[in-house]
mmCIF file of C-alpha atoms and ligand atoms in Angstrom:
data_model
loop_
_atom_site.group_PDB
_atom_site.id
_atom_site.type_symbol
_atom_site.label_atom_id
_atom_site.label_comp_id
_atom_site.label_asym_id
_atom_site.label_seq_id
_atom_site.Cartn_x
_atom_site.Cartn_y
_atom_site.Cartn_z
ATOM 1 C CA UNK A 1 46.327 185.276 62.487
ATOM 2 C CA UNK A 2 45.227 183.319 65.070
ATOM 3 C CA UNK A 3 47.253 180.345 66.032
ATOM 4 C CA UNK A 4 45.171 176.883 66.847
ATOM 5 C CA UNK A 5 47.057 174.497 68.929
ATOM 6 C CA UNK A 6 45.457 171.085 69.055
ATOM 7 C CA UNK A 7 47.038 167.143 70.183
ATOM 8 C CA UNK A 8 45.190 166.216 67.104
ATOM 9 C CA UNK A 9 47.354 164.392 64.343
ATOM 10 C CA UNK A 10 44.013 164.795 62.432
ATOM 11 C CA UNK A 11 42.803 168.391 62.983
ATOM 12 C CA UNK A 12 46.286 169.384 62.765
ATOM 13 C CA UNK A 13 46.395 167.518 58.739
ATOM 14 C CA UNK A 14 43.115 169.141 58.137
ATOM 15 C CA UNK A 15 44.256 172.565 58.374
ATOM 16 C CA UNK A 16 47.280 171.529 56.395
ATOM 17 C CA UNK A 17 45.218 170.198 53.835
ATOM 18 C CA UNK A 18 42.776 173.613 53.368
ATOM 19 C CA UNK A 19 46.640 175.521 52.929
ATOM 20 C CA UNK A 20 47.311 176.028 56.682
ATOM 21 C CA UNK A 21 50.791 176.283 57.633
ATOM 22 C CA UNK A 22 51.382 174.111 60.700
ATOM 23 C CA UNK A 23 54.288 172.779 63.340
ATOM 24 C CA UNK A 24 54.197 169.339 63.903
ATOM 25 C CA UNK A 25 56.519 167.484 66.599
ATOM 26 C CA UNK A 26 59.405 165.184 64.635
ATOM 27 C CA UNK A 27 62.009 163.194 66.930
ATOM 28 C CA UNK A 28 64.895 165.389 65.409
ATOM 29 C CA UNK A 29 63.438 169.042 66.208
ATOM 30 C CA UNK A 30 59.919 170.368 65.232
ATOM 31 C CA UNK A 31 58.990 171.517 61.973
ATOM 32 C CA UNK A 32 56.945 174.117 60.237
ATOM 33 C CA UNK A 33 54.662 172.509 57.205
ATOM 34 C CA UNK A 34 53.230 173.287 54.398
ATOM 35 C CA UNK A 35 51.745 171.239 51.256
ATOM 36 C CA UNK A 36 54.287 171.387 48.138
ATOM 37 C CA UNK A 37 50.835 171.809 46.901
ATOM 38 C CA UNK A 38 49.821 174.996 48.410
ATOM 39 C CA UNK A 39 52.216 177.742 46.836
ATOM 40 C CA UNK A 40 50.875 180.469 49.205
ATOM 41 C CA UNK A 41 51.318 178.202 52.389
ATOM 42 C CA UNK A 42 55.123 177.514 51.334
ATOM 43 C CA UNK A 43 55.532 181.501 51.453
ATOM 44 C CA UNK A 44 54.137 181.863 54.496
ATOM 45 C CA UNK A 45 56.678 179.740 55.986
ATOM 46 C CA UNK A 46 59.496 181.777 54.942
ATOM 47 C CA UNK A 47 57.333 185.090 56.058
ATOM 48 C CA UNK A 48 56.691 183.360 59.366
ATOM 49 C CA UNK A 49 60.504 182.218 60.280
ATOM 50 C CA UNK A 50 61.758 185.327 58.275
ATOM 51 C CA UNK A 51 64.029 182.963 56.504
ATOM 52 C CA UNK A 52 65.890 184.024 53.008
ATOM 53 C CA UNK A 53 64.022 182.718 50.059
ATOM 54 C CA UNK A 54 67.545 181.038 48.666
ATOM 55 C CA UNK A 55 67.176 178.392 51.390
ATOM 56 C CA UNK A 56 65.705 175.323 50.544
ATOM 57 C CA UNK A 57 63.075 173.556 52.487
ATOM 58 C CA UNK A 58 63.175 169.700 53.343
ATOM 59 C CA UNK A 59 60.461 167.989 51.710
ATOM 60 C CA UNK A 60 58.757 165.164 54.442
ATOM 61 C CA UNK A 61 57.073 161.708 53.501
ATOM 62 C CA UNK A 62 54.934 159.199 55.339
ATOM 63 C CA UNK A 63 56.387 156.619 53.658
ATOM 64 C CA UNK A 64 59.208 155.250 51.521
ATOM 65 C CA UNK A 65 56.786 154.664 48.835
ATOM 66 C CA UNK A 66 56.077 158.229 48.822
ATOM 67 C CA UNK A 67 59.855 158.632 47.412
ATOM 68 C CA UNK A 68 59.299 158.263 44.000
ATOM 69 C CA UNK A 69 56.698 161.525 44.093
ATOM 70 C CA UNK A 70 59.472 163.945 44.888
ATOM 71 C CA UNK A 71 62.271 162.254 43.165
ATOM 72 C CA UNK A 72 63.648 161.147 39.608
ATOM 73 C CA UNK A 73 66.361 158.719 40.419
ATOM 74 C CA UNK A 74 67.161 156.820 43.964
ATOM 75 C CA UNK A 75 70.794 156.207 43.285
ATOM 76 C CA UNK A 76 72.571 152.791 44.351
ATOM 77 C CA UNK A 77 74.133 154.550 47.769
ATOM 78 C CA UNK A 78 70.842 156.716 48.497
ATOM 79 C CA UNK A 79 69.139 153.478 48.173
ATOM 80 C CA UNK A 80 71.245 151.933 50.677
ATOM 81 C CA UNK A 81 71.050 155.008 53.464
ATOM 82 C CA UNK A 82 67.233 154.330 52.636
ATOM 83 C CA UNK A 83 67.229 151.002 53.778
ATOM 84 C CA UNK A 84 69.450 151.488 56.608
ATOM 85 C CA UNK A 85 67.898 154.719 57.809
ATOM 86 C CA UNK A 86 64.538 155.491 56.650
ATOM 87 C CA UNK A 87 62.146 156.039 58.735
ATOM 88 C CA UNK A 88 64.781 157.939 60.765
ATOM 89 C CA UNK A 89 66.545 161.393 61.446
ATOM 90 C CA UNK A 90 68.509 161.414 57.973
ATOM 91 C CA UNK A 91 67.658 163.933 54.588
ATOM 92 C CA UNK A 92 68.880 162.441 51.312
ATOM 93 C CA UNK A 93 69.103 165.401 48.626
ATOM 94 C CA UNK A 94 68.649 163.719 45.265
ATOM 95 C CA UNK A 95 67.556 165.137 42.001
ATOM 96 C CA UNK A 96 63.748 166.538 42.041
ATOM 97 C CA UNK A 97 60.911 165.823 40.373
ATOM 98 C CA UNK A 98 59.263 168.592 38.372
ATOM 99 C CA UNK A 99 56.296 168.294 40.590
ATOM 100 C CA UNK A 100 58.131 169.453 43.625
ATOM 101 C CA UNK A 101 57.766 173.698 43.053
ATOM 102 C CA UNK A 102 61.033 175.375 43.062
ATOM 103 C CA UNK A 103 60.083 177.956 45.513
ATOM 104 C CA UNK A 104 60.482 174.706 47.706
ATOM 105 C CA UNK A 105 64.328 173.772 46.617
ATOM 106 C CA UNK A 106 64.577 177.651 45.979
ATOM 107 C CA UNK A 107 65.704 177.017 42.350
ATOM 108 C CA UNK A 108 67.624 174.130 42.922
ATOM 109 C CA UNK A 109 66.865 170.801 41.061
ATOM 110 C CA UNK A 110 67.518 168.729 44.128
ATOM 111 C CA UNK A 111 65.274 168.369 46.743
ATOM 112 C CA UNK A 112 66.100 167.260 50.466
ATOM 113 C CA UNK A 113 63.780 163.951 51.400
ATOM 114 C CA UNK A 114 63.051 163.089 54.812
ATOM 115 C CA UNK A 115 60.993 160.412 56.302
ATOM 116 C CA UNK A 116 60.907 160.846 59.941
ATOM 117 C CA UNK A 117 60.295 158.406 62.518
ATOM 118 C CA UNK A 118 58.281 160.191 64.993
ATOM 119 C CA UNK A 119 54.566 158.041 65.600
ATOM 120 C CA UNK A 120 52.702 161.553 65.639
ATOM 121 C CA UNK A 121 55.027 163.238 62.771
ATOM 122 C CA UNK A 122 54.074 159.879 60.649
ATOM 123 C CA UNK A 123 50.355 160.047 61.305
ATOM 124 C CA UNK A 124 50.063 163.685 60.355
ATOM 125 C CA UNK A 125 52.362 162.676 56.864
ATOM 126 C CA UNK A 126 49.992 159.936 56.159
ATOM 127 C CA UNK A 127 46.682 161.979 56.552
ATOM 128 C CA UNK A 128 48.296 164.816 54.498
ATOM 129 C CA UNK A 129 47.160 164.796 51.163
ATOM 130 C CA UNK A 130 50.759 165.843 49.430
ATOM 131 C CA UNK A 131 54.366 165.220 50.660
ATOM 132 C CA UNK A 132 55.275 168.088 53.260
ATOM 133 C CA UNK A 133 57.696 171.111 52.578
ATOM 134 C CA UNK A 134 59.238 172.157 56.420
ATOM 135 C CA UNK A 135 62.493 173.550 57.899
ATOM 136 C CA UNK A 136 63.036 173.859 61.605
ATOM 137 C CA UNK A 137 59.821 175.404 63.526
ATOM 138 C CA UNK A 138 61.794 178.611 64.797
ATOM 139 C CA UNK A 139 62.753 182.164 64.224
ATOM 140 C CA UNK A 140 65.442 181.972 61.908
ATOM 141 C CA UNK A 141 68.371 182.334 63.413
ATOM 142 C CA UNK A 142 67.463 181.267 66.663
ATOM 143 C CA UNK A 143 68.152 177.538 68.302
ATOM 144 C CA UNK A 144 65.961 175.045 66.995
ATOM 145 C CA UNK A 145 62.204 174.503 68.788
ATOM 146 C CA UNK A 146 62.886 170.875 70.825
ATOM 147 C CA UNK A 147 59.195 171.291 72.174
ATOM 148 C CA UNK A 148 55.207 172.930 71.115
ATOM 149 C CA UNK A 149 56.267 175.919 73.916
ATOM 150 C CA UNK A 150 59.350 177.392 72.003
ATOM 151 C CA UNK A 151 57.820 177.305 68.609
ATOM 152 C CA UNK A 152 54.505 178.506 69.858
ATOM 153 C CA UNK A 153 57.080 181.420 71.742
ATOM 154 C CA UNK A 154 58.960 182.271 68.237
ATOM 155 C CA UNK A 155 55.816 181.885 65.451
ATOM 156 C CA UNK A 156 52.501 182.744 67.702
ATOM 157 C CA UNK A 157 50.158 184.499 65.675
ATOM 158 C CA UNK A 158 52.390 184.199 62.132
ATOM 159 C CA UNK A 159 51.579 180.564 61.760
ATOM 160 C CA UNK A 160 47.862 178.530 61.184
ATOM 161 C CA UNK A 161 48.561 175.738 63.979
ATOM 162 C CA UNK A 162 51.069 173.758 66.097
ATOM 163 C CA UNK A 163 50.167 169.925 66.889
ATOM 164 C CA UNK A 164 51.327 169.567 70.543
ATOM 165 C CA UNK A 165 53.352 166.532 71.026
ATOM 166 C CA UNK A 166 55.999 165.287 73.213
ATOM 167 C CA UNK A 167 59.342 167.186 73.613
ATOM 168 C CA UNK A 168 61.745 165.665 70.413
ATOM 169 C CA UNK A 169 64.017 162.806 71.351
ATOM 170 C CA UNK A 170 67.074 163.408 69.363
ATOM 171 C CA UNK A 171 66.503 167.771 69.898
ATOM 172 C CA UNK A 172 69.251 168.416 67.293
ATOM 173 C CA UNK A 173 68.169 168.672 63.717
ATOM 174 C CA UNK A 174 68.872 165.126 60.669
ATOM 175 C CA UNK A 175 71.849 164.312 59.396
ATOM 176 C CA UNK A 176 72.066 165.912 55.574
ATOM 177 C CA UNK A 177 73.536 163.452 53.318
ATOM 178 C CA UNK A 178 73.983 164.622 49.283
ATOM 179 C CA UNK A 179 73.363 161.599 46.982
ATOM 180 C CA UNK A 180 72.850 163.835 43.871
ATOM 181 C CA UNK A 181 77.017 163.837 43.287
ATOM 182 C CA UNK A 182 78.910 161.247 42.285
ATOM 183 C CA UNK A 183 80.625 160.569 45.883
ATOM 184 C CA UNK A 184 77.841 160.833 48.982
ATOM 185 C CA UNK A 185 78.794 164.501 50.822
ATOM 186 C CA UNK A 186 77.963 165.031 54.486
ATOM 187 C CA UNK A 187 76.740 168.339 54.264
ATOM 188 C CA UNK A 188 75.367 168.658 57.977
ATOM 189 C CA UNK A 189 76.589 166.208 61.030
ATOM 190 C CA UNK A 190 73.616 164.401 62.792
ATOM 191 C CA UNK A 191 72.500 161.928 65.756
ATOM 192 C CA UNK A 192 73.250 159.456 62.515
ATOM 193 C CA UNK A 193 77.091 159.593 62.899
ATOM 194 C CA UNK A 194 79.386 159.660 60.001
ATOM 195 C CA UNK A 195 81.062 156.429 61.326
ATOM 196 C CA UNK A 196 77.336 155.207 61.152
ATOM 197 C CA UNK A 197 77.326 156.323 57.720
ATOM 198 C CA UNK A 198 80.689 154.996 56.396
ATOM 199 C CA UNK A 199 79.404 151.673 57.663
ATOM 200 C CA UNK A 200 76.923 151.927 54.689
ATOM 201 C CA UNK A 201 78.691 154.365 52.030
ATOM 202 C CA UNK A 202 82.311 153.587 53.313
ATOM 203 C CA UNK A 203 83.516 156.239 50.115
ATOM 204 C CA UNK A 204 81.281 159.398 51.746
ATOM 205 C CA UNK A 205 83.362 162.962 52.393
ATOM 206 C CA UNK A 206 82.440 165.854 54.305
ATOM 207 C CA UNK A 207 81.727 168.939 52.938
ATOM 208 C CA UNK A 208 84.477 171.527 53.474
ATOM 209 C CA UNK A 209 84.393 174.997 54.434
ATOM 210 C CA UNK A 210 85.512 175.004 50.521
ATOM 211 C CA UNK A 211 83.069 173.535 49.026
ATOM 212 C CA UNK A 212 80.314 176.039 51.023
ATOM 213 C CA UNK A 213 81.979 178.965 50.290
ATOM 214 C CA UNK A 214 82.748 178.587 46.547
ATOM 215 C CA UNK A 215 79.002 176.791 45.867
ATOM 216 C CA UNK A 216 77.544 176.686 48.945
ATOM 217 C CA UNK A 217 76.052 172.757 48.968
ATOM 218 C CA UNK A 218 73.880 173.282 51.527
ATOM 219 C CA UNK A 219 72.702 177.141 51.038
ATOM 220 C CA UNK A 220 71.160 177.233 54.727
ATOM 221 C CA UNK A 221 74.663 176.855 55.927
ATOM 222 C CA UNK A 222 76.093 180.099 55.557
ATOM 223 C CA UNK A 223 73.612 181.675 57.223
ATOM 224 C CA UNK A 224 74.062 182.012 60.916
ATOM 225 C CA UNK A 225 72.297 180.000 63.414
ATOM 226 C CA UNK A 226 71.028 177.996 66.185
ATOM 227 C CA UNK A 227 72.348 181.895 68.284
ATOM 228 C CA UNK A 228 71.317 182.375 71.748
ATOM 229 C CA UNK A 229 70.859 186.109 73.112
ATOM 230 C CA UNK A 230 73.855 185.025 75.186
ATOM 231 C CA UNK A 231 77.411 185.042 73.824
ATOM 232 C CA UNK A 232 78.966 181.776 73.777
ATOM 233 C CA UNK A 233 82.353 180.961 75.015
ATOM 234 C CA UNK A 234 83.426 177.315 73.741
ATOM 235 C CA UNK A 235 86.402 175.498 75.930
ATOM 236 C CA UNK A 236 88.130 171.781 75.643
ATOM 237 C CA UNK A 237 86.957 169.294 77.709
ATOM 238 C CA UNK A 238 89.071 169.388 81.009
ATOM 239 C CA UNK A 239 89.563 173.308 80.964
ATOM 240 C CA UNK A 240 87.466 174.828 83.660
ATOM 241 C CA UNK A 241 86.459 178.661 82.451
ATOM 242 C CA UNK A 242 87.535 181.056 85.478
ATOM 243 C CA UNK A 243 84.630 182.987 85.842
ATOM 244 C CA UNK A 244 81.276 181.537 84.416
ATOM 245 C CA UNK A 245 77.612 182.666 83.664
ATOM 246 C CA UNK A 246 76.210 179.768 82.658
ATOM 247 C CA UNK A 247 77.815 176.841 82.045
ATOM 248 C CA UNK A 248 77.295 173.487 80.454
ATOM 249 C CA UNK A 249 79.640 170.234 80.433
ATOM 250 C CA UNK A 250 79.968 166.512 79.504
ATOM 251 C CA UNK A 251 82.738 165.814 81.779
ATOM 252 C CA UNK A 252 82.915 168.531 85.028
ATOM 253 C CA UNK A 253 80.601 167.299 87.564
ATOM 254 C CA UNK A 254 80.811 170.601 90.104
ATOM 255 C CA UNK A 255 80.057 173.830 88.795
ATOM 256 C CA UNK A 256 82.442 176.483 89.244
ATOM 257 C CA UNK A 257 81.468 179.104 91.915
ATOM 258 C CA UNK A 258 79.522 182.696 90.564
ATOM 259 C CA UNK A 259 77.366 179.639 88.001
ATOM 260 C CA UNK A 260 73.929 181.431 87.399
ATOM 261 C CA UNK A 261 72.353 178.253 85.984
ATOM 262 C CA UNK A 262 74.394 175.309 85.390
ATOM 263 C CA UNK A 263 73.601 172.075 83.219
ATOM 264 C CA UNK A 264 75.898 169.258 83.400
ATOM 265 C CA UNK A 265 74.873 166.427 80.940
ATOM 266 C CA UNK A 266 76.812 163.162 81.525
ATOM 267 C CA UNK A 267 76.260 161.980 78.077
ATOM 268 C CA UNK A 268 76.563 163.201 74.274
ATOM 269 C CA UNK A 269 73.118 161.941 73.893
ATOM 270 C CA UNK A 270 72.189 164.210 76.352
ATOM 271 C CA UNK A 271 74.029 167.316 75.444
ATOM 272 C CA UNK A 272 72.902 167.431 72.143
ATOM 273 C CA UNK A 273 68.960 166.942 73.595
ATOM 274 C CA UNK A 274 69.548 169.521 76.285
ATOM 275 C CA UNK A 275 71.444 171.669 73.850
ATOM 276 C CA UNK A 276 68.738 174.035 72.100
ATOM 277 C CA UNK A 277 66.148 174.115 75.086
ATOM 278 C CA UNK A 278 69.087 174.787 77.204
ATOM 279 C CA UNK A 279 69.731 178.241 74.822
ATOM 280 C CA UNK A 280 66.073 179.327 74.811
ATOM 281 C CA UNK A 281 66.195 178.849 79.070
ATOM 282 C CA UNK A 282 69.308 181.101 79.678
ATOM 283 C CA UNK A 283 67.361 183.566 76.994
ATOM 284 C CA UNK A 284 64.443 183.815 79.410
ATOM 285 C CA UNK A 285 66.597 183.790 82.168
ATOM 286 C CA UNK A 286 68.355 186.982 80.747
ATOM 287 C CA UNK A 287 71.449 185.309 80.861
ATOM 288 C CA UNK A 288 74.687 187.011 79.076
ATOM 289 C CA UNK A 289 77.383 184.637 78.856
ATOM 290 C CA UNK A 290 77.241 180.519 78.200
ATOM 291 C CA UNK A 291 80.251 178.873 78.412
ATOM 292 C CA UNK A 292 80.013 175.491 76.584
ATOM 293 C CA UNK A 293 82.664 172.486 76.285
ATOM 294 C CA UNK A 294 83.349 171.989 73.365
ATOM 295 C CA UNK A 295 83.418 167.664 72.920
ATOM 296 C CA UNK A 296 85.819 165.924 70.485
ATOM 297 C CA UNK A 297 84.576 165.523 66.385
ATOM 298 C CA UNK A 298 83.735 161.406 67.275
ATOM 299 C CA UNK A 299 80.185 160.249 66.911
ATOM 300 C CA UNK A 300 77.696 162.309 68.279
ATOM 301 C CA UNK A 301 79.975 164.978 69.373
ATOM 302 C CA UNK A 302 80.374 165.731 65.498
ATOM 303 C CA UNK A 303 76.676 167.140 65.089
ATOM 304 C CA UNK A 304 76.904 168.859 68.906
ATOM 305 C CA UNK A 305 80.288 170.999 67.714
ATOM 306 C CA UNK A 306 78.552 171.822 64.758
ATOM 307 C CA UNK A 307 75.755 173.553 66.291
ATOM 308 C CA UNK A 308 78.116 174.935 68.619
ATOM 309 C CA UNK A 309 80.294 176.436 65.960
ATOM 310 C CA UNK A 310 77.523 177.767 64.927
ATOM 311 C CA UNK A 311 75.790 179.176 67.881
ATOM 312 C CA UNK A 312 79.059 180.757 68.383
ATOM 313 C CA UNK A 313 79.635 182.564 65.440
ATOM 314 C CA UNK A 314 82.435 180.870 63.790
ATOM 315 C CA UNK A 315 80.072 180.245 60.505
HETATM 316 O O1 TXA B 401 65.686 167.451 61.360
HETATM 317 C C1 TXA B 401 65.475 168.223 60.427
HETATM 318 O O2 TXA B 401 66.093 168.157 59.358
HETATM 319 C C2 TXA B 401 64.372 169.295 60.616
HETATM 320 C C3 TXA B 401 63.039 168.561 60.735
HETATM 321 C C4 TXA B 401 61.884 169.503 60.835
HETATM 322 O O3 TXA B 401 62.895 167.671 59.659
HETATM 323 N N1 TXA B 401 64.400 170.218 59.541
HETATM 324 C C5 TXA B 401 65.376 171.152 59.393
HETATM 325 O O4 TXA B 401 65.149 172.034 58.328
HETATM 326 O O5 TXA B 401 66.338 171.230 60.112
HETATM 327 P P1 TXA B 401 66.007 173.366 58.128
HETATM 328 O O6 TXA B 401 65.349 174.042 56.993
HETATM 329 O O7 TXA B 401 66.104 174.115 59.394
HETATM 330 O O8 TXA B 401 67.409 172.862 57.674
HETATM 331 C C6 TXA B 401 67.530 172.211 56.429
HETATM 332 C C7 TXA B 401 68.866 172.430 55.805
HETATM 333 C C8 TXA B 401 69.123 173.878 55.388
HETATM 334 O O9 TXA B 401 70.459 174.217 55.751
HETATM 335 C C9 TXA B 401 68.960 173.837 53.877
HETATM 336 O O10 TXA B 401 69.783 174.786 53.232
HETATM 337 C C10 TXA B 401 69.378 172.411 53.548
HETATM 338 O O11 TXA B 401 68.882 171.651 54.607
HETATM 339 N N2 TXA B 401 68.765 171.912 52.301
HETATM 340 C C11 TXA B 401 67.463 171.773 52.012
HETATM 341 N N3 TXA B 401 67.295 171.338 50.745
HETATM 342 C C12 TXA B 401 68.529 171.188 50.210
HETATM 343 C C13 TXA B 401 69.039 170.798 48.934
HETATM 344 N N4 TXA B 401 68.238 170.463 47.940
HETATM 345 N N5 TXA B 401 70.375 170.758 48.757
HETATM 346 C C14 TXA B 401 71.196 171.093 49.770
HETATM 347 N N6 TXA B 401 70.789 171.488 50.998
HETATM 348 C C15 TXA B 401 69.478 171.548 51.223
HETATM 349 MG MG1 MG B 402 66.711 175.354 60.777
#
């Protein structure tokens, strides 16, 4: 298959619309569409990415008037986190409407709703005909694409088109936010914080390693992900690893000597934008070791020591 890239909001919807499959730039991470519409598109995604057919795909909207196409009920505290946060990096899982295909929710009857903020992402929602089924725009497995380069390196010739936008602002993926129980669950930590969150839903939990293991919430969760070639060595902030690779750190400005490539970020909104590209640069690089710090569960640094949990294999 040969794989079109185009700056074209429009071109890139028009493809979508005939049952392309197509990446398209979001301010989280990028994604990889298809029409809930177009049955054969939405198994081409999981073809493409190689992903397991019992993980559910976000659904994406243009609008929040689109909500009440892919959903039965908005519930008094999703309705809230709507308000608050839509358009915006959060997915609210409510129940599903029977129009949205279960080889979309993979058999469940929730569905994941995102609206996202991003001025190209909305343009190519609003010229699609049908609400848009897309996970992350990668190899699954692999970190997150943060720009058109990495997903064109992972899904080249397996996927219809990317629309080339700008590099994502956020580069880690929406905060996941399960309004379908009775008590709002945090399944997955985003650049919307959970303090951000309580704010709104004060009575919200977090999901547990429990609750994943006995019913996973969130099946893409067990799975592991966001991995590097590279093996990942987390430390504390303050601890400086004796001998490093690579190395990457919020709070050590000089790198310690026999560094190969080193990234210091001097922010959490950095780290978690640098985080992903950052992984797909030592790959290139044929780097075998990143040593990461590993910053505290507050705000921001929530979402960043989930994905680097995650990277480094403590699923
Ligand atoms: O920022 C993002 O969320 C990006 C952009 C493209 O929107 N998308 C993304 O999709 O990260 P993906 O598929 O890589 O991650 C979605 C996660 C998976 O872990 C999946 O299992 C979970 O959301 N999920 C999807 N639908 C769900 C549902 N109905 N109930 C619980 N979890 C769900
Ligand atoms: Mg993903």
């Amino acid at each position: 298959m040969q794989t079109t890239l185009t700056p074209s909001a429009a071109e890139a919807a028009a493809i979508l619309n005939e049952g392309g499959v197509v990446a398209f730039p979001t301010e989280t991470v990028y994604g990889l569409g298809a029409s809930i519409c177009h049955p054969e598109a939405i198994n081409q995604i999981f073809r493409a990415k190689g992903r397991p057919s019992d993980n559910p795909l976000i659904v994406h909207i243009a609008n929040v008037e689109q909500l009440e196409d892919v959903v039965t009920e908005i519930t008094p505290d999703a309705a809230r986190l709507i308000e608050c946060f839509f358009p915006g990096p959060l997915t609210l899982v409510l129940r599903k409407h029977p129009r949205v295909p279960e080889t979309v929710t993979a058999g469940l009857q929730t569905v994941g709703i995102r609206c996202p903020s991003n001025a190209v992402a909305r343009e190519f929602l609003r010229l699609a005909h049908y609400p848009v089924a897309a996970p992350s725009a990668n190899r699954s497995g692999l970190p997150s694409a943060t720009n058109w380069e990495a997903v064109y390196q992972d899904l080249n010739g397996k996927i219809d088109a990317v629309l080339c936008g700008t590099p994502s602002a956020i580069g880690l993926e929406s905060t996941i936010v399960d309004c379908s129980c009775s008590t709002p669950l945090l399944l997955r930590a985003g650049s919307i914080t959970l303090e951000q969150l309580k704010e709104v839903v004060p009575e919200i939990t977090v999901a547990t390693k429990g609750d994943q293991a006995s019913a996973p919430k969130s099946p893409g969760l067990k799975y592991p992900h966001y991995a590097p070639k590279a093996t990942i060595i987390l430390y504390h902030p303050g601890e400086v690893p004796v001998t490093t690779a690579v190395f990457a750190s919020i709070g050590i400005t000089e790198p310690p000597t026999g560094v190969a490539l080193y990234k210091q970020c001097t922010t959490l909104d950095e780290y978690g934008h640098e985080l992903f590209s950052f992984f797909r640069r030592c790959d290139t690089e044929g780097i075998e070791t990143i040593y990461c710090e590993l910053p505290s569960n507050e705000g921001l640094g929530r979402a960043i020591r989930d994905r680097l949990m995650r990277a480094a294999g403590h699923v």
